[in-house]
CSV table of C-alpha atoms in Angstrom, one decimal:
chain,number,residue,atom,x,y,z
V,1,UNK,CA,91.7,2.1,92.2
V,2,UNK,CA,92.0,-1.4,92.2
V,3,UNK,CA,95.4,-1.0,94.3
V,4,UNK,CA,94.0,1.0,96.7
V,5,UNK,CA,91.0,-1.4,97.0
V,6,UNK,CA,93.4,-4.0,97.4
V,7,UNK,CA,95.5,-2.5,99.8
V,8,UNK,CA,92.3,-1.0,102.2
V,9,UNK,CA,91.2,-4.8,102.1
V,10,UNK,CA,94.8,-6.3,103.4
V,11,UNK,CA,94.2,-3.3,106.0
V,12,UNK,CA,91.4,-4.4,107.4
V,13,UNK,CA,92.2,-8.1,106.9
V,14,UNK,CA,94.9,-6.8,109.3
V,15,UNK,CA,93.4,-4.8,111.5
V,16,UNK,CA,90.9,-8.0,111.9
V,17,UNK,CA,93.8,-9.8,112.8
V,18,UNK,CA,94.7,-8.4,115.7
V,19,UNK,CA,92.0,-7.8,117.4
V,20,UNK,CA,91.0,-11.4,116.9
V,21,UNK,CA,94.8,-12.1,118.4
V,22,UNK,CA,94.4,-9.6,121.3
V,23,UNK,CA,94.4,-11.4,124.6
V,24,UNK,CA,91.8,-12.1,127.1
V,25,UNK,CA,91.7,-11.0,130.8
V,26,UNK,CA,91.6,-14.8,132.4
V,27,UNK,CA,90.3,-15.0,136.0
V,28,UNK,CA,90.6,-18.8,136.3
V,29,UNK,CA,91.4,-19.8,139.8
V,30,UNK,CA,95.0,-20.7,140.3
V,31,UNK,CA,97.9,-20.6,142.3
V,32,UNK,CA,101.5,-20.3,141.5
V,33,UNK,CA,104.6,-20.6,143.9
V,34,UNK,CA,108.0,-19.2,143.9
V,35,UNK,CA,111.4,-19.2,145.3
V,36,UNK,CA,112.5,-16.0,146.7
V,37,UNK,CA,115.6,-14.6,147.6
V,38,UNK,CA,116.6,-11.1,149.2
V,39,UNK,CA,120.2,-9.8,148.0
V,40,UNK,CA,121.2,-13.2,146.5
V,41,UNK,CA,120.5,-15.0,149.8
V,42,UNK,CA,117.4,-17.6,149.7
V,43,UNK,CA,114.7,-16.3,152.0
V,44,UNK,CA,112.3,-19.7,150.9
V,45,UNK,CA,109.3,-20.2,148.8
V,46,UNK,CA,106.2,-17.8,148.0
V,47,UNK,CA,102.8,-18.1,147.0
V,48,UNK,CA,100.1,-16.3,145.0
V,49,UNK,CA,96.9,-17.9,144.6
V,50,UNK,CA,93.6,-16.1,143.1
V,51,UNK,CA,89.9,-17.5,144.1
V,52,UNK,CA,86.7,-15.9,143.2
V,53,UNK,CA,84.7,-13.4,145.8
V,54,UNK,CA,81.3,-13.3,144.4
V,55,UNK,CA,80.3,-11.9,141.1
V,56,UNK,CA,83.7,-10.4,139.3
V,57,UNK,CA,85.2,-9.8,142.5
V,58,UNK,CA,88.2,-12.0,143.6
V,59,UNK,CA,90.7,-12.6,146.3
V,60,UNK,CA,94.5,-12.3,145.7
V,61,UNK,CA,96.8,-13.1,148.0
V,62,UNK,CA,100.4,-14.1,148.7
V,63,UNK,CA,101.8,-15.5,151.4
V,64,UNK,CA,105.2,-16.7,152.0
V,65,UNK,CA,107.3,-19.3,154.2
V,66,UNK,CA,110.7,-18.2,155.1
V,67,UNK,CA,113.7,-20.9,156.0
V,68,UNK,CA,113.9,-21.7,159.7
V,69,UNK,CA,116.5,-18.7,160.2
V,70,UNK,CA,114.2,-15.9,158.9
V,71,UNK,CA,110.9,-16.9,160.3
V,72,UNK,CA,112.4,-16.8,163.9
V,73,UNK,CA,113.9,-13.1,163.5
V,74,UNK,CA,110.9,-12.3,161.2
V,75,UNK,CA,107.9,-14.5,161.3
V,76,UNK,CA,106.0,-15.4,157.8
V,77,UNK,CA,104.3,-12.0,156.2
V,78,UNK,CA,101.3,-12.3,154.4
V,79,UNK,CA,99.1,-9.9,151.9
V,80,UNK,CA,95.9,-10.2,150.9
V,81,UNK,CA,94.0,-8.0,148.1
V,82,UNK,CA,90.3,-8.4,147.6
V,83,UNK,CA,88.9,-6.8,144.8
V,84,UNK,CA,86.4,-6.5,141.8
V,85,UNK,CA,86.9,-6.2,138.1
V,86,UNK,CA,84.5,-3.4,136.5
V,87,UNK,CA,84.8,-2.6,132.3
V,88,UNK,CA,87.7,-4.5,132.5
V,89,UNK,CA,89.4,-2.0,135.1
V,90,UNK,CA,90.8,-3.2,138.9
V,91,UNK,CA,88.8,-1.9,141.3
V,92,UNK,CA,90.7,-2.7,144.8
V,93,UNK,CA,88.0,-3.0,147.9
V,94,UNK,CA,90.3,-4.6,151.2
V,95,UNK,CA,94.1,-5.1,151.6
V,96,UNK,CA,95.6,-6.2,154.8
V,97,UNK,CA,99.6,-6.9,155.5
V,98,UNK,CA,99.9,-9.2,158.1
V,99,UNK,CA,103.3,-10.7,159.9
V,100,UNK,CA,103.2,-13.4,162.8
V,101,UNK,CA,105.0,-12.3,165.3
V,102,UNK,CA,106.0,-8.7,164.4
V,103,UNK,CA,101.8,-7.4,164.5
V,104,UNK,CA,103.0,-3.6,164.7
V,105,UNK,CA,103.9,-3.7,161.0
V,106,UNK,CA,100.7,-5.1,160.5
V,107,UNK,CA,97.7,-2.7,158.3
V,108,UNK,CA,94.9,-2.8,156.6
V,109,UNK,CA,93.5,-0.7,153.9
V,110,UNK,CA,89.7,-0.2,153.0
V,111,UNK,CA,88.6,1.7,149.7
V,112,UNK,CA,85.0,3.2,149.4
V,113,UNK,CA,82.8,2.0,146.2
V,114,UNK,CA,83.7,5.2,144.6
V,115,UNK,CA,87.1,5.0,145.1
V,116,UNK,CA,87.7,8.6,146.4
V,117,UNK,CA,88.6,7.2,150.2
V,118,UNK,CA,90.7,4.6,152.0
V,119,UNK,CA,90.7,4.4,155.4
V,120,UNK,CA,94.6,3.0,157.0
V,121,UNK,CA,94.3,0.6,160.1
V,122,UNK,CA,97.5,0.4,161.9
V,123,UNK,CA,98.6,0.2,165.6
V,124,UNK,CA,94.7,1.0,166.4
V,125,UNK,CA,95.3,3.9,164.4
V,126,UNK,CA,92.9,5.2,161.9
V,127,UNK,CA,94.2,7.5,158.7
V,128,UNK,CA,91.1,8.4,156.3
V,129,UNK,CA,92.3,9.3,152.8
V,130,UNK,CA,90.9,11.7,149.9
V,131,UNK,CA,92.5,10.3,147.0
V,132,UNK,CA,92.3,10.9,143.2
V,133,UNK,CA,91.0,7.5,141.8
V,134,UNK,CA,92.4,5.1,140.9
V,135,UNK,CA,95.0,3.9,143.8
V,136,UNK,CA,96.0,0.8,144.5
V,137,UNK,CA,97.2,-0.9,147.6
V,138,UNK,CA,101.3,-2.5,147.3
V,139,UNK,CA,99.8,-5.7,146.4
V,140,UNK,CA,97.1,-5.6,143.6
V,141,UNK,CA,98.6,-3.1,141.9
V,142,UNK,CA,101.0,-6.0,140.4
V,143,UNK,CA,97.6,-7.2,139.1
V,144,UNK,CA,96.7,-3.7,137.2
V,145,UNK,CA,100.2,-3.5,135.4
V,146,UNK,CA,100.2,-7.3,134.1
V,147,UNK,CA,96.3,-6.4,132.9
V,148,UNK,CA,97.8,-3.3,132.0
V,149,UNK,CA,100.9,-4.9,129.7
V,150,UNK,CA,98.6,-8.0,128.8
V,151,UNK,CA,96.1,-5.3,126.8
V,152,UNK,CA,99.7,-3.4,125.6
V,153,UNK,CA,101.7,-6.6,124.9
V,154,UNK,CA,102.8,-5.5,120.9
V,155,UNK,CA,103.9,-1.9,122.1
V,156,UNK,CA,107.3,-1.9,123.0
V,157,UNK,CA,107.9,1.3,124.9
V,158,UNK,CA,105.0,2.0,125.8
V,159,UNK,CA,104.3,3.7,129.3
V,160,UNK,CA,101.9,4.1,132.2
V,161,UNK,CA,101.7,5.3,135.5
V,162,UNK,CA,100.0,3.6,138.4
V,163,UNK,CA,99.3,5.2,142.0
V,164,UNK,CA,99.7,3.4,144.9
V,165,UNK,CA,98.8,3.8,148.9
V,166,UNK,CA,100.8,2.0,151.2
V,167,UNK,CA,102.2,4.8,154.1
V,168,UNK,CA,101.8,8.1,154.4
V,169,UNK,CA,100.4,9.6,151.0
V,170,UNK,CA,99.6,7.5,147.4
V,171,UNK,CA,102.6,7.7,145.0
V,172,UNK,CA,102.5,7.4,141.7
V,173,UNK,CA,105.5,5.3,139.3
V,174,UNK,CA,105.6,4.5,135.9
V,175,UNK,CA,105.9,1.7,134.3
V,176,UNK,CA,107.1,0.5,131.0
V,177,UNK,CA,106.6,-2.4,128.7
V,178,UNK,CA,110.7,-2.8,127.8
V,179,UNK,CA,111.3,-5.9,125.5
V,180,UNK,CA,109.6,-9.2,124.5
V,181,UNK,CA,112.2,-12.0,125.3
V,182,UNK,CA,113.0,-15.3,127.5
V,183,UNK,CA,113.4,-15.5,130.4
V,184,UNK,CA,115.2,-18.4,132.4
V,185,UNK,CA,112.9,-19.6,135.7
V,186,UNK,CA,112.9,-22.8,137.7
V,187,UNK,CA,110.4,-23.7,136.1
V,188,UNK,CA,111.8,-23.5,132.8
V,189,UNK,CA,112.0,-20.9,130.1
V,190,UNK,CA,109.2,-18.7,128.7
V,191,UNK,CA,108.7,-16.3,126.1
V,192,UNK,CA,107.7,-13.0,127.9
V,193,UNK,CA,107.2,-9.4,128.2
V,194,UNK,CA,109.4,-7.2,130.4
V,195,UNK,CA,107.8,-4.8,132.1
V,196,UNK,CA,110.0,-2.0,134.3
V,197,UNK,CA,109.5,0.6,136.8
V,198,UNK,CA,110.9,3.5,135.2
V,199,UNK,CA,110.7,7.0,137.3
V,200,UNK,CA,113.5,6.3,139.1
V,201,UNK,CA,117.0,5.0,138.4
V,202,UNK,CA,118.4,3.5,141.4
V,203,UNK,CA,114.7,1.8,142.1
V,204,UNK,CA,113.7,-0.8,139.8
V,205,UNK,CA,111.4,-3.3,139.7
V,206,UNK,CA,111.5,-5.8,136.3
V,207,UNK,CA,108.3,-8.1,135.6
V,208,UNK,CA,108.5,-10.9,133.2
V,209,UNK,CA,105.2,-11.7,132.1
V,210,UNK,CA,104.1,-15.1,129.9
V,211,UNK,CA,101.4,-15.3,127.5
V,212,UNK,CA,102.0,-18.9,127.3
V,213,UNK,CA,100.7,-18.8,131.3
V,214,UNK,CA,97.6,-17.1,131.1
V,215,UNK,CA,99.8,-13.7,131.4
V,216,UNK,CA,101.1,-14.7,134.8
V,217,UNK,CA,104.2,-13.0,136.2
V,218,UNK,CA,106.8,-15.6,136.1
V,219,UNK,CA,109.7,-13.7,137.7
V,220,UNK,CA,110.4,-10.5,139.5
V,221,UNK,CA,113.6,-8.5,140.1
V,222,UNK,CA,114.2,-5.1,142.4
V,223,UNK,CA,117.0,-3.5,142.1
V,224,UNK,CA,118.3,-0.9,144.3
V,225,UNK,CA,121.5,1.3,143.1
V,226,UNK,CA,122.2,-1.8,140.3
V,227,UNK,CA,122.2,-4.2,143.1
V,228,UNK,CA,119.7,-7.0,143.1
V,229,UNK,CA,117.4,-7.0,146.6
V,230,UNK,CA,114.2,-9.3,146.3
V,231,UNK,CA,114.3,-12.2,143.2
V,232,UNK,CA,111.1,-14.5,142.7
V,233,UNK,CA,111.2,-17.5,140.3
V,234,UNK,CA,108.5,-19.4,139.3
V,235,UNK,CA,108.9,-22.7,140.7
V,236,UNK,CA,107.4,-26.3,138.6
């Protein structure tokens, strides 16, 4: 009896443990910018900043500034999430994708408080959407798998599928937490968690995420048919 005692009490001593160790969601305003490159060719340097909106709502947004060569046959695109955080969830409200000088790519997306509609602006076009909740838009949903992995850090292998509206009608991919390991950025090296799109095997997106940064994405790889296409590295 005194064994078992023993071993219930290292249990829970254990069990204590990690939930004491488990990670916070951390909504501190910040900003981090990275070099990006398209098919090993630089494209210039990126930005993703997050600010507060209000009571647990927040805006997220990216925007990027190509070399000289790409910003004349492209212009610079931008994305913008704005969204709230309820029982610890992402709850997207506004997305809009906009490019200077190329506005008929540009959209917008609005989700209803319930989260059961989105309405698609694009080339004075209007779409309305009855979608299963949740979906996300392209842009946040990079913010629901690191919240996702950051709550999931210690299970290697574990998966989760996320749905996302962006054209036409929401898709859903999965996502898996791969390996914990470093990872080399210009920023310098970090312990991290990889996290990969799984559900299909020539598309694949790889996250490194870094508890030493507050759980921020630190570099980003897609892949198409084993050949790199967009790289981001976190820049000092």
């Amino acid at each position: 009896m005194k064994c078992m005692s023993k071993l219930l009490a290292l249990l829970l001593l254990g069990i204590g443990a990690a939930q004491a160790a488990a990670p916070e969601q951390d909504w501190t305003p910040h900003q981090e910018r990275y070099s990006v490159a398209w098919g090993g060719i630089a494209l210039g340097e990126g930005s993703i900043s997050l600010k507060p909106r209000g009571a647990d709502c927040f805006d997220y947004v990216s925007q990027t500034t190509p070399i000289a060569l790409v910003r004349w046959s492209y212009g610079e695109p931008r994305e913008a999430s704005r969204f709230c955080v309820k029982d610890g969830a992402i709850v997207p409200q506004h997305f809009e994708y906009t490019v200077s000088g190329n506005s008929k790519d540009n959209f917008t997306l609005d989700f209803s408080e319930d989260g059961r509609r989105i309405k698609r602006l694009q080339g004075g076009t209007v779409t309305e959407l009855s979608v299963t909740p949740p979906v996300y838009d392209r842009f946040v949903v990079r913010e629901a798998i690191r919240i996702w992995a950051m709550q999931h850090a210690g299970e290697i292998g574990a998966e989760q599928e996320f749905t996302v509206l962006e054209t036409g009608q929401p898709k859903t991919y999965r996502y898996a937490i791969k390996a914990r390991e470093k990872v080399q950025t210009e920023a310098g090296s970090f312990d991290s968690i990889r996290v990969e799109r799984v559900d299909n095997p020539k598309k694949i997106q790889r996250y490194w995420i870094a508890p030493s940064r507050h759980y921020a994405v630190v570099r980003v790889e897609h892949l198409y048919k084993g050949k790199q296409q967009l790289m981001m590295s976190l820049r000092p």
